[in-house]
PDB file of C-alpha atoms and ligand atoms in Angstrom:
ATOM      1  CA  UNK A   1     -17.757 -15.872 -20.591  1.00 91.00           C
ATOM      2  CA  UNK A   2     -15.302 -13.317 -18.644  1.00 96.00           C
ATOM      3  CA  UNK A   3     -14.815 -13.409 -15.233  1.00 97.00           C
ATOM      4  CA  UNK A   4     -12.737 -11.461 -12.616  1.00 98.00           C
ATOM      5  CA  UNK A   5      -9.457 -13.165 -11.024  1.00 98.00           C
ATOM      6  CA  UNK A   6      -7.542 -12.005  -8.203  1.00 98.00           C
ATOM      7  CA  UNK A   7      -4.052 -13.178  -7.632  1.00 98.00           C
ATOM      8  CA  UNK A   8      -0.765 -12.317  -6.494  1.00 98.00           C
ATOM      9  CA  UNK A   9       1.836 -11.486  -9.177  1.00 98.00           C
ATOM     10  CA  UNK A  10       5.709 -11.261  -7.883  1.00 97.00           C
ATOM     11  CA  UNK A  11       4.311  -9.600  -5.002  1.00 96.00           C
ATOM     12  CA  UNK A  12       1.739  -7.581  -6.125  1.00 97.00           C
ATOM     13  CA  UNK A  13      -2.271  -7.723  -6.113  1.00 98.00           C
ATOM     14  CA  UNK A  14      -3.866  -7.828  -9.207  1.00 98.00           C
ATOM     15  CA  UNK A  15      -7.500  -7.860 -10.315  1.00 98.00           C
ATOM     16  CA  UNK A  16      -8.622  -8.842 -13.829  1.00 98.00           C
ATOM     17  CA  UNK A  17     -11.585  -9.494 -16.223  1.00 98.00           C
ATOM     18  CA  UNK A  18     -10.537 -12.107 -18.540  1.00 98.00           C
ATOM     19  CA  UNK A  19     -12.433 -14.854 -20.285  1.00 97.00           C
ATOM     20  CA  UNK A  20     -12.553 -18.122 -18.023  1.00 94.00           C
ATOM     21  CA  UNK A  21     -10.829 -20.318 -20.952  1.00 97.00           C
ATOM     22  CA  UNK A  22      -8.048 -17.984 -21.197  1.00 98.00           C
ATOM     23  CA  UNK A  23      -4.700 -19.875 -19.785  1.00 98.00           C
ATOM     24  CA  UNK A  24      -2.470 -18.423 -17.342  1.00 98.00           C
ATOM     25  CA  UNK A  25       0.534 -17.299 -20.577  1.00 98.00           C
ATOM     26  CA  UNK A  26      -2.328 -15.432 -22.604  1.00 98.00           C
ATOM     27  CA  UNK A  27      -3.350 -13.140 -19.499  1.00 98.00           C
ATOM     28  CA  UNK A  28       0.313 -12.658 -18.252  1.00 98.00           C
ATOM     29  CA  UNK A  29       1.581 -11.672 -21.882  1.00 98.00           C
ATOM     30  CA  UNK A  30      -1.584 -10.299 -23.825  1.00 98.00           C
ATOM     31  CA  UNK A  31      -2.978  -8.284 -20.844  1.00 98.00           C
ATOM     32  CA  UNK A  32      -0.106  -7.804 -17.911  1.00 98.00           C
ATOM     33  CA  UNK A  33       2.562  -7.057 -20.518  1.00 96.00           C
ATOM     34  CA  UNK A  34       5.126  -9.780 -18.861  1.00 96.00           C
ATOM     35  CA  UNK A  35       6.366 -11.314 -22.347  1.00 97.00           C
ATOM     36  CA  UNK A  36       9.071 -12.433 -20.399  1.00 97.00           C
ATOM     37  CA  UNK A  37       7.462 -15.373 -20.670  1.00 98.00           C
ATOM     38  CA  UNK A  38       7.643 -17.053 -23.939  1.00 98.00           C
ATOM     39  CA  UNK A  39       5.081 -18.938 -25.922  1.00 98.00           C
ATOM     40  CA  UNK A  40       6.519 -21.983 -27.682  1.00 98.00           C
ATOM     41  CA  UNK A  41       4.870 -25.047 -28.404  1.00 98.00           C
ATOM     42  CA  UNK A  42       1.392 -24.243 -26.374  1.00 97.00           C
ATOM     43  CA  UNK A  43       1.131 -27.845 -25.457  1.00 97.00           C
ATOM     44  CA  UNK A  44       2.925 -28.321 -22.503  1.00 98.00           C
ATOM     45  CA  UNK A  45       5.987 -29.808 -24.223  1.00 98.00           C
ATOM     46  CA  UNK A  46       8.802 -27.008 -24.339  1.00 98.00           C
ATOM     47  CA  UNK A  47       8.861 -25.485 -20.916  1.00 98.00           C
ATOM     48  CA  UNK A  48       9.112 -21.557 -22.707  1.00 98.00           C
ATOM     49  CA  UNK A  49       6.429 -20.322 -20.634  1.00 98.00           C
ATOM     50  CA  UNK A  50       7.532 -21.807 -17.428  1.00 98.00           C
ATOM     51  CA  UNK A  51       6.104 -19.906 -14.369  1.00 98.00           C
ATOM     52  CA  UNK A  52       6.147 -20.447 -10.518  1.00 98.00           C
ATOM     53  CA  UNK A  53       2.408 -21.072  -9.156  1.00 98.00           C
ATOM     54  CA  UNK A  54       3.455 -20.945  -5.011  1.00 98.00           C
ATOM     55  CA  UNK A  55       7.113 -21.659  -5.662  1.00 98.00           C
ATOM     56  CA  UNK A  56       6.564 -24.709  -8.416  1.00 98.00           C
ATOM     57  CA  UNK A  57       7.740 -24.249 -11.602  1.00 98.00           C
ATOM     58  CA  UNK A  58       4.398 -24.994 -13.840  1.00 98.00           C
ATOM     59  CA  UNK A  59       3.956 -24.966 -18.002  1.00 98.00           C
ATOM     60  CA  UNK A  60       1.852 -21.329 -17.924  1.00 98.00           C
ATOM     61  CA  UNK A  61       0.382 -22.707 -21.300  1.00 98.00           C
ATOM     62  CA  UNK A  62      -1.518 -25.622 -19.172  1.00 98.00           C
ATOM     63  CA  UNK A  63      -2.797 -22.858 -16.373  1.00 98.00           C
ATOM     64  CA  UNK A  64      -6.317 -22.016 -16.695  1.00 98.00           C
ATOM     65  CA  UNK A  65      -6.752 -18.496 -14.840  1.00 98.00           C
ATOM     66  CA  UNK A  66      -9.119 -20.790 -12.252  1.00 97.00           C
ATOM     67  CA  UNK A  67      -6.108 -22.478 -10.856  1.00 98.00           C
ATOM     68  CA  UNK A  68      -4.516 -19.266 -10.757  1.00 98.00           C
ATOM     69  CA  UNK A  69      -7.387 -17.591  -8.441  1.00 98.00           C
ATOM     70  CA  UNK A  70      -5.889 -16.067  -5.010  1.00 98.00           C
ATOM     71  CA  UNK A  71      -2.562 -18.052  -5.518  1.00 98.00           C
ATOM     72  CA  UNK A  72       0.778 -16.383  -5.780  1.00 98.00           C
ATOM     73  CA  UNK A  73       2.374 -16.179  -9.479  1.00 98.00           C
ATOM     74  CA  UNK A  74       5.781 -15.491 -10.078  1.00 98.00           C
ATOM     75  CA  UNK A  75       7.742 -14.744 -13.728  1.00 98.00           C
ATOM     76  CA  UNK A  76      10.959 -13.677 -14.553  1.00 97.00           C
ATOM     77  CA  UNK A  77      10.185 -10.272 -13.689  1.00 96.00           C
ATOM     78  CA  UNK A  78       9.914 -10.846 -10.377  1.00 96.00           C
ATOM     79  CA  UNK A  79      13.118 -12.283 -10.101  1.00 94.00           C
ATOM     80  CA  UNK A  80      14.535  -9.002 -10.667  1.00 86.00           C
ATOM     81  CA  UNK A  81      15.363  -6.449  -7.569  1.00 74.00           C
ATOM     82  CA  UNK A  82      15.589  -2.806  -8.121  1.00 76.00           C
ATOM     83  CA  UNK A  83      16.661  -3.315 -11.870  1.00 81.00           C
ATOM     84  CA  UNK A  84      19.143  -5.576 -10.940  1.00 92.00           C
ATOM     85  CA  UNK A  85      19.286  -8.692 -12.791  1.00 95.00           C
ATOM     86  CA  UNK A  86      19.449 -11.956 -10.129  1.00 96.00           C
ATOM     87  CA  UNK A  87      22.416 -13.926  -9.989  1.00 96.00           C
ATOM     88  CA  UNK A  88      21.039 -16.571 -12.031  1.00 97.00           C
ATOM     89  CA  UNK A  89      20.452 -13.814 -14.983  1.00 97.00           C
ATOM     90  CA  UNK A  90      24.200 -12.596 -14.184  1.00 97.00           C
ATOM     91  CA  UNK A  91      25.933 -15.925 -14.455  1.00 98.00           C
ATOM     92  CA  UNK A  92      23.823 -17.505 -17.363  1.00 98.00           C
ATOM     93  CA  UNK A  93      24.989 -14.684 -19.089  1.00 97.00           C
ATOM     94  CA  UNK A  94      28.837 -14.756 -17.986  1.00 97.00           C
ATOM     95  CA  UNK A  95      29.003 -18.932 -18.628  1.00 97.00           C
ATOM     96  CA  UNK A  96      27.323 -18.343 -22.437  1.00 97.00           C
ATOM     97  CA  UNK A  97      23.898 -20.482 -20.981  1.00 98.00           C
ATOM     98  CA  UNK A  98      22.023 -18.044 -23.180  1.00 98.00           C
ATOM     99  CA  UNK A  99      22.264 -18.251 -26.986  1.00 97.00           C
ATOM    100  CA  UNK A 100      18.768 -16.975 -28.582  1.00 98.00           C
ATOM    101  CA  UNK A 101      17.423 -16.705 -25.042  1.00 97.00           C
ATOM    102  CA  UNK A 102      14.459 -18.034 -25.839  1.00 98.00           C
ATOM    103  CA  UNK A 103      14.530 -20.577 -23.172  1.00 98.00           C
ATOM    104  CA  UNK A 104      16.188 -18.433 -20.246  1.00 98.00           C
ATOM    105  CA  UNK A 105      13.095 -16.893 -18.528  1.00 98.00           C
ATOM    106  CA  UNK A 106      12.154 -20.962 -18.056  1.00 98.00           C
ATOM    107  CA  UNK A 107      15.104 -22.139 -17.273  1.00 98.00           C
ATOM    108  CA  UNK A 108      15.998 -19.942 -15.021  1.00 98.00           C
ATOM    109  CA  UNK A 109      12.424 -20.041 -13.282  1.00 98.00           C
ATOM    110  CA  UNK A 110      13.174 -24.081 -13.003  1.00 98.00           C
ATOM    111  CA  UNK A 111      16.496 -23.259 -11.562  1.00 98.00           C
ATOM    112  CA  UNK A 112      15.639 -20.822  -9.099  1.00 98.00           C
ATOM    113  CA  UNK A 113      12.513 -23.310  -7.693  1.00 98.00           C
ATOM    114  CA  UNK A 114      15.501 -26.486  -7.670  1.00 98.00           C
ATOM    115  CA  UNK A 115      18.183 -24.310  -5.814  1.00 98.00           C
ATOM    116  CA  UNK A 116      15.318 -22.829  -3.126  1.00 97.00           C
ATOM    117  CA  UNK A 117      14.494 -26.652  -2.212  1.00 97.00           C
ATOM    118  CA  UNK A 118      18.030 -27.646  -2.946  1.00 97.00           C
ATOM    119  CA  UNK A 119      20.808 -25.436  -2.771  1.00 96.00           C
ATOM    120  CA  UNK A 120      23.473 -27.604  -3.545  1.00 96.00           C
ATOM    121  CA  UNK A 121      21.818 -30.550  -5.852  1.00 98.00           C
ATOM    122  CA  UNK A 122      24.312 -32.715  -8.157  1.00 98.00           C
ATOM    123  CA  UNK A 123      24.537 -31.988 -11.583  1.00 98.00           C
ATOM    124  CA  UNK A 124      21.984 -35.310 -12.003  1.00 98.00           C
ATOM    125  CA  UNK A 125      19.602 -32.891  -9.930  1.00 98.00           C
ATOM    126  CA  UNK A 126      20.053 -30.026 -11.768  1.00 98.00           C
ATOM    127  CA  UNK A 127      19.164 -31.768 -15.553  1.00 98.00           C
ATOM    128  CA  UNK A 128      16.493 -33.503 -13.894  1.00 98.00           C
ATOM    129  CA  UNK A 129      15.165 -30.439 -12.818  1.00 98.00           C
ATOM    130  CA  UNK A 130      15.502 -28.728 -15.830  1.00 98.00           C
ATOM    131  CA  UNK A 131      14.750 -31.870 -18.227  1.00 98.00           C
ATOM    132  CA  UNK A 132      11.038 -29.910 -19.051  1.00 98.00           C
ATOM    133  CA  UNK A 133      12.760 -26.960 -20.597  1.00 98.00           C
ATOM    134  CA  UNK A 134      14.391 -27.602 -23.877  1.00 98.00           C
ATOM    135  CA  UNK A 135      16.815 -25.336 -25.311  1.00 98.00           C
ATOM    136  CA  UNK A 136      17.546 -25.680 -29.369  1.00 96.00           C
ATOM    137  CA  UNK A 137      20.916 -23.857 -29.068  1.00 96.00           C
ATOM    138  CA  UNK A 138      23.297 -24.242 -26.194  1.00 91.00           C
ATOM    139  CA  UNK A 139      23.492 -27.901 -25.707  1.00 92.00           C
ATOM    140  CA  UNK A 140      22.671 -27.712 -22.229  1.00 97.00           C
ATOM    141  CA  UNK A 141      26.110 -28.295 -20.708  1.00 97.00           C
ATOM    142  CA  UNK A 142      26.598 -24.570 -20.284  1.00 98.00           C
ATOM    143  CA  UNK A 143      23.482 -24.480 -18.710  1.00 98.00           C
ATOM    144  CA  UNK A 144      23.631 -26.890 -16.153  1.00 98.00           C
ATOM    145  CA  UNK A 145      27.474 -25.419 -15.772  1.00 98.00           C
ATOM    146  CA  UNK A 146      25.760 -22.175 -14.680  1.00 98.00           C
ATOM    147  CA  UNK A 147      23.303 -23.729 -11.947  1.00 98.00           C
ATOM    148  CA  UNK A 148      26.016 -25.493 -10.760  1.00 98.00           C
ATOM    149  CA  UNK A 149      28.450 -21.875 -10.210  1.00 98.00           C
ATOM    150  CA  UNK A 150      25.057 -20.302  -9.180  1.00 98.00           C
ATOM    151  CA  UNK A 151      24.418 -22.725  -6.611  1.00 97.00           C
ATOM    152  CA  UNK A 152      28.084 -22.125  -5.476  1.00 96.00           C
ATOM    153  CA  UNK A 153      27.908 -18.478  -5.200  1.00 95.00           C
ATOM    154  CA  UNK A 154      24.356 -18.444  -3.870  1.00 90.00           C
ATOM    155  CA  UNK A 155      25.500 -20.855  -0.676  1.00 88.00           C
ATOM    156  CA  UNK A 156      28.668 -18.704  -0.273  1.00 83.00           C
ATOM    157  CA  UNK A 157      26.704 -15.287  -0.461  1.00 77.00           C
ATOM    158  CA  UNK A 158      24.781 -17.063   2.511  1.00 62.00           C
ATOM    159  CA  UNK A 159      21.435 -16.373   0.912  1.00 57.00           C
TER     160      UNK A 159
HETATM  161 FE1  FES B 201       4.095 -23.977 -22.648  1.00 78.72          FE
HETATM  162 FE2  FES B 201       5.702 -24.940 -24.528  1.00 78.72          FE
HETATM  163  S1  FES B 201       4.672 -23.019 -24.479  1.00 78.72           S
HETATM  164  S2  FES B 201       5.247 -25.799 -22.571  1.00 78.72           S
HETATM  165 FE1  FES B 202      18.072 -20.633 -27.653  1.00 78.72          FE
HETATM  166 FE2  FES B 202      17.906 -22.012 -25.386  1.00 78.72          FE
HETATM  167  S1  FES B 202      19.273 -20.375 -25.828  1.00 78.72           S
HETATM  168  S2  FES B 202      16.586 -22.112 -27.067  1.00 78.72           S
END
């Protein structure tokens, strides 16, 4: 059975048909186009296809499209102004917290939800926040290194 969902996504109205059992990763990568979100284990386990549903960092794989309905939805994309990358994207990228990359989108997503309720949280914080998104490649120090100099520049920049 289809049915038609209206939510926000990073700001913007959209109206769909979709079917009611499709989950909240099918509709944002098979019929928005946003595969910045990736697909890993479908099962809730890996954190790939990390969203934020009103600010909270949720497993997109676990969303069926009726918690989605007239709620606010935002993905990597969104993080992104005028084509330029957010300063989480720019230093993940200058402290090597991206290997495969896999795992950014999500990560960063997690990040970005910790340092708006917590701009300067411990690096205990930070892996705590980010202990639902597992990365296969960096070992994780570099990661939590580049919350860390994020949070710093973030709080500095005033924002
Ligand atoms: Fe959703 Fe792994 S793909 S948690
Ligand atoms: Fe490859 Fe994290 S950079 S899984």
């Amino acid at each position: 059975m289809t049915q038609l969902y209206s939510f926000k996504l990073n700001g913007a109205p959209v109206t769909l048909e979709v079917s009611s059992s499709a989950t909240l990763l099918e509709v944002l990568r098979e019929h928005l186009g946003r595969t910045g979100t990736k697909e890993g284990c479908g099962q809730g386990e890996c954190g790939a296809c990390t969203v934020l549903l009103n600010g909270k960092p949720v497993n997109s794989c676990l969303i069926l499209m009726d918690q989605v309905e007239g709620q606010r939805v935002t993905t990597i994309e969104g993080l992104t102004g005028e084509g330029e990358p957010h300063l989480l994207q720019k230093v993940f990228v200058e402290m090597g917290a991206v290997q495969c990359g896999f795992c950014t989108p999500g990560m960063i997503l997690s990040a970005y939800a910790l340092l708006a309720e917590n701009p300067n949280p411990t690096r205990e914080e930070i892996r705590e926040a980010l202990s639902g998104n597992l990365c296969r490649c960096t070992g994780y120090t570099k990661i939590v290194d580049a919350v860390e100099v994020a949070a710093r520049r973030l709080a500095h920049a005033g924002v």
